[in-house]
XYZ file of C-alpha atoms in Angstrom:
484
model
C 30.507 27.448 -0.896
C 33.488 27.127 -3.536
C 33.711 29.977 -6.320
C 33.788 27.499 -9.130
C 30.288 25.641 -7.945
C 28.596 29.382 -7.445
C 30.243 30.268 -11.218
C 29.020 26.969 -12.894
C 25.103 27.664 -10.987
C 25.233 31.460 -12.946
C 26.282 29.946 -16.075
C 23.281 27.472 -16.097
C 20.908 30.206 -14.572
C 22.310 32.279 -17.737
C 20.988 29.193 -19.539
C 17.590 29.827 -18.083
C 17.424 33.071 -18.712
C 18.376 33.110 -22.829
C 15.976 30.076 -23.060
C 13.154 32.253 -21.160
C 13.952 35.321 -23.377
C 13.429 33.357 -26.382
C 9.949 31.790 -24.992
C 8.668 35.197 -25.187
C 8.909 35.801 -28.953
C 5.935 33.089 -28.682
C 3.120 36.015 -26.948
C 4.762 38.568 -29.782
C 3.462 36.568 -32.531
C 0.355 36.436 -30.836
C 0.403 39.963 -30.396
C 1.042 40.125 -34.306
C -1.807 37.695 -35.440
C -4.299 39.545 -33.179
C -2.892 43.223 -34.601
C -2.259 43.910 -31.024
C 1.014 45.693 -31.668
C 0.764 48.155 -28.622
C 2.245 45.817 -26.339
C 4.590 44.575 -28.526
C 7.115 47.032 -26.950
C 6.494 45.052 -23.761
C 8.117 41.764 -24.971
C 10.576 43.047 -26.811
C 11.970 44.944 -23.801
C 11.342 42.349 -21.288
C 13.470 39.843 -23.797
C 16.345 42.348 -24.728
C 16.676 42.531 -20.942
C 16.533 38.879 -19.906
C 19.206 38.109 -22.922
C 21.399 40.623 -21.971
C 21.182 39.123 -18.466
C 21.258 35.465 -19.605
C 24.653 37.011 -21.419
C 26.301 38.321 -18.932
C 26.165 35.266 -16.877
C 27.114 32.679 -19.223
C 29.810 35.269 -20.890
C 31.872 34.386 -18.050
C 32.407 30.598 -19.288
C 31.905 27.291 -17.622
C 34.986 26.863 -15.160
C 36.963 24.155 -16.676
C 37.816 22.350 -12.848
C 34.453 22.361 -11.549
C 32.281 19.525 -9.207
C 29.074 20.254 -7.932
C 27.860 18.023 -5.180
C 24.027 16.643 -4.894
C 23.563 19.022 -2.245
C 24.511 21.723 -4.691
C 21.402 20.832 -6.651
C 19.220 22.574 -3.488
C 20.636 25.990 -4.263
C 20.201 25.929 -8.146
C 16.978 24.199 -8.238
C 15.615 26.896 -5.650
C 17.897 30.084 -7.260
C 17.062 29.064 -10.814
C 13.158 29.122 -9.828
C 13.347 32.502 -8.339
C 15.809 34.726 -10.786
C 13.722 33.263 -13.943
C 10.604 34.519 -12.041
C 12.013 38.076 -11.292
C 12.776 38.099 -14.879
C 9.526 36.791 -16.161
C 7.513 39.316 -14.821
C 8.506 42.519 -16.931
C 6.301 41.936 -19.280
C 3.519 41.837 -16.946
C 4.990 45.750 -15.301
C 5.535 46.996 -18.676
C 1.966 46.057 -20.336
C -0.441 45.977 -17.241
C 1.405 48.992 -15.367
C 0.954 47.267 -11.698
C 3.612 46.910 -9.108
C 6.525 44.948 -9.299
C 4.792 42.950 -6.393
C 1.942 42.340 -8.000
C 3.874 41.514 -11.307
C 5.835 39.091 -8.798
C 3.464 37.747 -7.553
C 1.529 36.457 -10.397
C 4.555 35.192 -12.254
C 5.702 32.869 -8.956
C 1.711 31.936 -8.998
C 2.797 31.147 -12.709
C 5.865 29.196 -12.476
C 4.817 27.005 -9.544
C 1.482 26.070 -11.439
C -0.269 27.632 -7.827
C -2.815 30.116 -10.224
C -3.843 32.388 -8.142
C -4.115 35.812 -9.400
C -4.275 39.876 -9.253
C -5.125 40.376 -12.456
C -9.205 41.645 -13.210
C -10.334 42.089 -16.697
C -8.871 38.764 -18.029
C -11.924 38.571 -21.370
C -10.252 41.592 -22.513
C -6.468 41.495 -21.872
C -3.847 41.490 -24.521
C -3.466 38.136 -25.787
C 0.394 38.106 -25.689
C -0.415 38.636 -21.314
C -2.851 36.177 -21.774
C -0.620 33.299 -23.594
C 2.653 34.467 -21.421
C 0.654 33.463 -18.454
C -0.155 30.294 -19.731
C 3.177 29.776 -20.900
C 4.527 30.447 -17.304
C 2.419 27.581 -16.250
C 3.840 25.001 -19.024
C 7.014 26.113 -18.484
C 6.594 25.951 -14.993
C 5.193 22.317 -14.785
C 7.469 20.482 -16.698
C 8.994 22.186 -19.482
C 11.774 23.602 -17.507
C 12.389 20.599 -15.374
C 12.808 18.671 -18.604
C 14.941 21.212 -20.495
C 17.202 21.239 -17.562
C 17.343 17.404 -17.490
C 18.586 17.492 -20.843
C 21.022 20.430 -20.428
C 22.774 19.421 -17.185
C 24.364 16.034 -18.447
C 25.627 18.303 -21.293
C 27.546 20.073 -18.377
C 28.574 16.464 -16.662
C 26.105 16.820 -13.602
C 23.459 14.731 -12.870
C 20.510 16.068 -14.093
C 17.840 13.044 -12.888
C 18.992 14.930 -9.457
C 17.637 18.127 -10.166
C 14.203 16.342 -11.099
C 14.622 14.508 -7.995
C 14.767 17.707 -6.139
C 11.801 18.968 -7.891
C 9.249 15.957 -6.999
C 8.561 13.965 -4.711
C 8.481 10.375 -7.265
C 10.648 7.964 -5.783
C 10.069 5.195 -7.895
C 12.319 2.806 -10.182
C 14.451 5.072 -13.156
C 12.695 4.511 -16.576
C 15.349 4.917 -18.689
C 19.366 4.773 -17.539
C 20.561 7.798 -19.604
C 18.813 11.115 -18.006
C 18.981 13.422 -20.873
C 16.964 10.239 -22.988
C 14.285 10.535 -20.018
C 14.027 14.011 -20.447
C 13.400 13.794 -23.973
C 10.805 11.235 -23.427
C 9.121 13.259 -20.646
C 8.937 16.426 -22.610
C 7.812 14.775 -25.866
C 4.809 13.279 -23.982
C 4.141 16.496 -22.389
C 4.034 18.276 -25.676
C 1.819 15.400 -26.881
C -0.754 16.007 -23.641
C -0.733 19.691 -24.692
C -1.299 19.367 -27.807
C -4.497 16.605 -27.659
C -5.743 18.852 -25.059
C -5.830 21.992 -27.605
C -7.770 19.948 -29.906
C -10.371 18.250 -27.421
C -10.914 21.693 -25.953
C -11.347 23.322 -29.745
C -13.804 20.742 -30.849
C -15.898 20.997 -27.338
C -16.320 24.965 -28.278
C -13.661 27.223 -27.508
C -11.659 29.296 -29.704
C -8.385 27.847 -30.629
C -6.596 30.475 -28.585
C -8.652 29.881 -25.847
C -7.971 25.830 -26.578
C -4.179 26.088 -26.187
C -4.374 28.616 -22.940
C -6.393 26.506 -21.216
C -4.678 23.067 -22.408
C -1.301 25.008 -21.647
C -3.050 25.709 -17.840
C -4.510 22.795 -16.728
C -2.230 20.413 -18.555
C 0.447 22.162 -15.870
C -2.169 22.057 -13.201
C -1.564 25.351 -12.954
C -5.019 27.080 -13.385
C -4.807 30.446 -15.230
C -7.750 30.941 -17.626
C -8.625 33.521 -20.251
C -11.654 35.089 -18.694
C -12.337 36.112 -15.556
C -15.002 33.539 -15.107
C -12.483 30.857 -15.185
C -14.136 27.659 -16.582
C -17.885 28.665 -16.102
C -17.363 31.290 -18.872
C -18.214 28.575 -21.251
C -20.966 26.636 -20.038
C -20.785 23.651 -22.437
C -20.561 20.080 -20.377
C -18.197 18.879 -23.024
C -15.633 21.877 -21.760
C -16.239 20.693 -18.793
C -15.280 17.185 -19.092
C -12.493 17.856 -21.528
C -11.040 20.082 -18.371
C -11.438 17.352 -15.720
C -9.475 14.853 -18.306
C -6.600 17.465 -18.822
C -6.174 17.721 -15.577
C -6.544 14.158 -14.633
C -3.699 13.622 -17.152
C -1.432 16.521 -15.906
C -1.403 14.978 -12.204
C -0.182 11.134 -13.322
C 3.081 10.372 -13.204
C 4.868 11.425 -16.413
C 7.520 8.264 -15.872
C 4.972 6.113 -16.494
C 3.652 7.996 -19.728
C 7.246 6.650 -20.513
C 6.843 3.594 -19.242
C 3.949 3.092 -21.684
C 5.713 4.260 -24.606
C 8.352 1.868 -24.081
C 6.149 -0.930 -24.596
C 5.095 -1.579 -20.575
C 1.413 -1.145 -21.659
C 0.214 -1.612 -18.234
C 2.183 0.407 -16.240
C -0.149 3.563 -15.665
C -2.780 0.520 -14.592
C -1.205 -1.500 -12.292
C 0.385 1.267 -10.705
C -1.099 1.458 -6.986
C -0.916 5.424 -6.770
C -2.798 5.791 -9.875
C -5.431 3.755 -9.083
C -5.714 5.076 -5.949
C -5.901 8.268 -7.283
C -8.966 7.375 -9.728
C -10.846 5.768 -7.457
C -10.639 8.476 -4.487
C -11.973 10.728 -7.371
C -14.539 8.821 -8.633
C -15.908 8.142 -4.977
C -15.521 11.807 -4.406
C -17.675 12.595 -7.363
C -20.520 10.140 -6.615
C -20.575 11.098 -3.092
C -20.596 14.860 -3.085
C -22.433 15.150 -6.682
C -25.779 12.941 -4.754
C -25.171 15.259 -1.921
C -25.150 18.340 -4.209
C -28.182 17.248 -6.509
C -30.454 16.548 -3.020
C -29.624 20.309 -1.859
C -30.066 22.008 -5.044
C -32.200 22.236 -8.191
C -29.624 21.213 -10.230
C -30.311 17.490 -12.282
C -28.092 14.519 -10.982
C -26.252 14.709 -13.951
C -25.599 17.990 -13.991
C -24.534 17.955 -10.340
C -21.827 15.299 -10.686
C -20.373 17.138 -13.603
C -19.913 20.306 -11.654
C -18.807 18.488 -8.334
C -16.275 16.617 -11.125
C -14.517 20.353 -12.117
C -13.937 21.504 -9.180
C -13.232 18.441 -6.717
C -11.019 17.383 -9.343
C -9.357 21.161 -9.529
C -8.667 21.346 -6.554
C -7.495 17.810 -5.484
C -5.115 18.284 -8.682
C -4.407 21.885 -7.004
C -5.150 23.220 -10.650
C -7.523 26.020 -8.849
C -9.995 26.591 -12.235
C -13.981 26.958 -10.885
C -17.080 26.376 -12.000
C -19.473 28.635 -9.970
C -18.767 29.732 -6.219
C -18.968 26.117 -4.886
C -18.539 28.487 -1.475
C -22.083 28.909 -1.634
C -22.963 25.664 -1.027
C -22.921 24.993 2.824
C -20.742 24.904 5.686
C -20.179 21.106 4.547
C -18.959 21.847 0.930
C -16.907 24.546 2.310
C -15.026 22.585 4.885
C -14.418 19.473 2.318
C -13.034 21.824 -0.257
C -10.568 22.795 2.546
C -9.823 19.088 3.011
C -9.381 18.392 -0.781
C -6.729 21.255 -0.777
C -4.512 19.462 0.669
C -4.535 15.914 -1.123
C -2.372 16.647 -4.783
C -2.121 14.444 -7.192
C 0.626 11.774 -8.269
C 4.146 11.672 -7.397
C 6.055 12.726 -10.406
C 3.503 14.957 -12.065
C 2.709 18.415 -12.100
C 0.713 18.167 -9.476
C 1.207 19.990 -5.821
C -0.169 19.309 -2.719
C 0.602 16.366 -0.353
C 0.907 14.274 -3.012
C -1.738 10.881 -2.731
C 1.034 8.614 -2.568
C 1.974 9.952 1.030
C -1.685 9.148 2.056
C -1.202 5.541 0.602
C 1.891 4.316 2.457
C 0.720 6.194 5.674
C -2.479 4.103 5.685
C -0.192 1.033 5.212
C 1.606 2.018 8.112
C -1.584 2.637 10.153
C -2.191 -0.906 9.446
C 0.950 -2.790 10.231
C 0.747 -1.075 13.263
C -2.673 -2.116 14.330
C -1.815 -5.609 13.542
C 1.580 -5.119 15.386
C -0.995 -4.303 18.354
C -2.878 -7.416 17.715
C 0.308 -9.342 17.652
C 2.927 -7.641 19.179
C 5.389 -10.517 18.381
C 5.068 -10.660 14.335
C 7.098 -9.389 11.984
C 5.428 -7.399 9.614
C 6.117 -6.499 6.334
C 5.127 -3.419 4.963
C 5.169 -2.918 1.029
C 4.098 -0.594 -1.398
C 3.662 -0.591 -4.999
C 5.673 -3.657 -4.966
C 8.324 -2.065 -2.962
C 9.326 -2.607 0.963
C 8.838 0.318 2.804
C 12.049 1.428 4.000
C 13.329 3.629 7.155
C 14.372 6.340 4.374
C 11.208 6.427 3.006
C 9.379 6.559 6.603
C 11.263 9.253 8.044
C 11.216 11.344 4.695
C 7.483 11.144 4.749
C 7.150 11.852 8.758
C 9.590 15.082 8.058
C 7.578 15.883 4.884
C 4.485 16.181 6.429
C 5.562 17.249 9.641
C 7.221 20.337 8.120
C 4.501 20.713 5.359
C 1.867 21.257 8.081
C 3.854 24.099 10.261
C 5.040 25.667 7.171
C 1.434 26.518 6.514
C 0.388 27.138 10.134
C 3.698 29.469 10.405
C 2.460 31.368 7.241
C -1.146 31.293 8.374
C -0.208 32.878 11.456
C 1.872 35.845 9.421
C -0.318 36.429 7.378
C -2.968 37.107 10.096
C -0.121 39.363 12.151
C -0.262 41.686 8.757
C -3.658 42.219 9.419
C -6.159 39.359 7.584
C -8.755 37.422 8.833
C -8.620 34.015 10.010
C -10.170 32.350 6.966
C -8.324 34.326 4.812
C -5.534 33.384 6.380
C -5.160 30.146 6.777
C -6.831 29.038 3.618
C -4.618 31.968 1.746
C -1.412 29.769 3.166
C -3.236 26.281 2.517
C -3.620 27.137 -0.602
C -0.113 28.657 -1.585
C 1.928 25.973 0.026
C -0.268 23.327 -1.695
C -0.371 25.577 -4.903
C -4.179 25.160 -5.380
C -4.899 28.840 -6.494
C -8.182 29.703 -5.160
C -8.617 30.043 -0.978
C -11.865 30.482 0.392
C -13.955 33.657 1.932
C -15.058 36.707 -0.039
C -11.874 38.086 -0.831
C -9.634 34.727 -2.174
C -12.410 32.487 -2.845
C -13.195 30.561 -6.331
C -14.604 34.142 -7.929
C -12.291 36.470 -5.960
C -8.629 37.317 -6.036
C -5.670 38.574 -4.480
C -5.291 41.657 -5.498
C -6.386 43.641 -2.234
C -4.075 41.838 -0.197
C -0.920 43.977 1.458
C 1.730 43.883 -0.171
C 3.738 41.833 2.421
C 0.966 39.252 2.485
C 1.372 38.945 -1.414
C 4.978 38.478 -1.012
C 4.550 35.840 2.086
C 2.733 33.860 -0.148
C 4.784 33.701 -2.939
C 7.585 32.518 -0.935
C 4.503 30.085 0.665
C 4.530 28.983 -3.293
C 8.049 28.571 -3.403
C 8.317 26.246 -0.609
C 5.051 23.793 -1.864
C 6.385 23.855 -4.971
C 9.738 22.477 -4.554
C 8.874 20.318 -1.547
C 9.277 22.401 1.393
C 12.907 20.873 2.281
C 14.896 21.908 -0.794
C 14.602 25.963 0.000
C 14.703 24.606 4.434
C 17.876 23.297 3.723
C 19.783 26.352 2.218
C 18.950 28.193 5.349
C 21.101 25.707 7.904
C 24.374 26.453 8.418
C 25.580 22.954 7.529
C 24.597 23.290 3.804
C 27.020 26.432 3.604
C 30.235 24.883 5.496
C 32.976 23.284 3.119
């Protein structure tokens, strides 16, 4: 790879980095208002570090004679993601006093939106740790993607391509000018953030606790203030107001845009969205009966519980109401199922992504009519659109990959010594960037903290891959990408 093209990808990763030190005089304010100034030491040395870092890279200038190709994108998108997280977790070193690992850890958990955690005594943690993790979630979900959307065209490179790289929405542009997008995107997801704040205020939280958790979910991410995660405030309203954020974090934010500029209908006719309603609604009617006629729980107050967490965990956010583990071998093995679904193309959302679901079940049935009548031609369409050879062999490769990725890490994970459940939920769950496995150890009230150290770093780089699709980090490690 070229000099110039590595020396432009520092200077934008310098970018990063100043932006990112900045973000964190946001938790030292917080640390102020609470008159929590004992960790304000913390920030201020994890920012003086990450500027003078950010310096140092952009110092060197923008080379004047530079091009960098689409395939370049692979290599920024993926080193951006993982300097800004070595950076992000000082604070977490310098105030909590754990490992590097462990600080690691949790801030990839952060940045991908996966929320899973190491960190015990969340109800009384410093509020600046508290909002920093939350932070790493927003920032994580969107607000990075759409700050670098709006930075790169500054730079003359194609910023919709970095976006691209970052999800797996393959639909129509919404706007012709990228850095307009981007504005557009990041506008509506301040907007979601903010509504969700309120709506969580006024159903009885704190509003502290209100922008955390609208901050979390709105992400998908999952990081709560209280170790109880959602059940620590047992009001329905909470409740619903969390299965709405999420629901609204795992749309398609191009259609949010769409909306705005004045196509009404276009979060309603959309196929994926509606498909992605009404496999959640089913879900909830379906295993909420089942729930209410094996517990003691009203109907009512077994579809709202089914709701929070079939909707966490299809929208890989990973918050919990209760140990749904408790409930049977059946609710056990569906939850496993529902990890792997995800949410919309082009949201926050991880996982498989429902859209991939959609135009496979198309598939299924051109081909069973093509059995019928092996002499037709048969067209298959989706959401208006034909369904191309590119679009067929990126979802067989998707999938395909998707799949061994998490058997590969599965089977690592159990070579370092964990058991099977652990295992192979632990690498479900990372690769999908759900949060929560299942089993005593990772399960909805458990955590990650007693894992080796080499299984906590497996699965951050398990959280790497899910969250930038699995083939953006693959292809960095051929030895095509790095010939001339």
């Amino acid at each position: 790879m070229a000099l110039p093209t590595l020396r432009i990808i520092a200077f934008i990763i310098g970018i990063f980095l100043i932006t990112l030190s900045a973000s964190m005089v946001i938790p030292m304010l917080a640390l102020l208002v609470f008159e929590r100034t004992d960790d304000l030491s913390a920030f201020t040395w994890s920012s003086l570090i990450t500027f003078a870092s950010g310096i140092a890279l952009v110092a060197q200038g923008r080379p004047e004679h530079s091009h960098m190709r689409p395939r370049d994108m692979y290599l920024l998108t993926t080193a951006s993601w993982v300097v800004v997280c070595c950076f992000a977790a000082l604070p977490m070193v310098f105030i909590q006093h754990i490992s590097y690992t462990d600080a690691f850890f949790e801030t990839m958990s952060g940045i991908t939106t996966t929320g899973s955690t190491v960190l015990t005594g969340l109800d009384s943690a410093s509020p600046g740790l508290l909002l920093w993790r939350s932070m790493l979630h927003w920032l994580g979900g969107i607000g990075f993607i759409g700050m670098a959307v709006a930075i790169l065209p500054l730079l003359r490179i194609g910023g919709m391509r970095l976006f691209q790289t970052e999800s797996s929405d393959w639909g129509e542009k919404v706007m012709p000018r990228s850095h307009m997008a981007a504005k557009y995107i990041l506008l509506v997801y301040i907007g979601l953030t903010a509504l969700g704040t309120l709506a969580f205020w006024l159903a009885g939280m704190t509003p502290f606790e209100a922008l955390n958790h609208a901050a979390s979910l709105i992400s998908t991410g999952g990081f709560s203030t209280s170790d109880s995660s959602i059940a620590h405030w047992p009001q329905p309203a909470v409740h619903w107001v969390a299965v709405a954020v999420m629901i609204l974090g795992s749309l398609p934010f191009t259609l949010y845009v769409a909306s705005l500029r004045g196509n009404r209908k276009a979060l309603v006719r959309d196929h994926q969205v509606r498909g992605f309603l009404l496999f959640l609604v089913v879900t909830w009617l379906l295993f909420g009966t089942w729930y209410w006629a094996n517990s003691s729980n009203s109907w009512l107050d077994a579809v709202r519980i089914v709701a929070v967490n079939v909707t966490s965990v299809v929208t890989t956010t990973g918050i919990a109401l209760g140990d749904y583990t408790l409930w049977g071998s059946f609710s056990v093995m569906l939850f496993f199922y529902l990890t792997f679904v995800g949410g919309c193309s082009g949201s926050t959302a991880g996982g498989l992504k429902i859209f991939r679901f959609q135009v496979a079940l198309v598939m299924l049935k051109a081909n069973l009519q093509q059995l019928v009548h092996p002499r037709a031609v048969i067209r298959q369409k989706y959401n208006g659109h034909n369904i191309d050879e590119e679009i067929v062999r990126s979802l067989i490769t998707f999938s395909f990959f998707f799949t061994v990725t998490i058997g590969v890490i599965a089977l690592g994970l159990c070579l370092i010594g964990l058991d099977w459940t652990t295992a192979i939920t632990g690498a479900a769950t990372a690769v999908c960037n759900v949060g929560p496995g299942l089993g005593p150890t990772i399960g909805p009230v458990g955590n990650f903290s007693s894992l080796p150290d080499a299984a906590k770093w497996l699965l951050t780089f398990g959280m790497l891959l899910g969250r930038l699709e699995i083939l953006t980090v693959l292809v960095l490690f051929t030895r095509a990408f790095w010939k001339h």
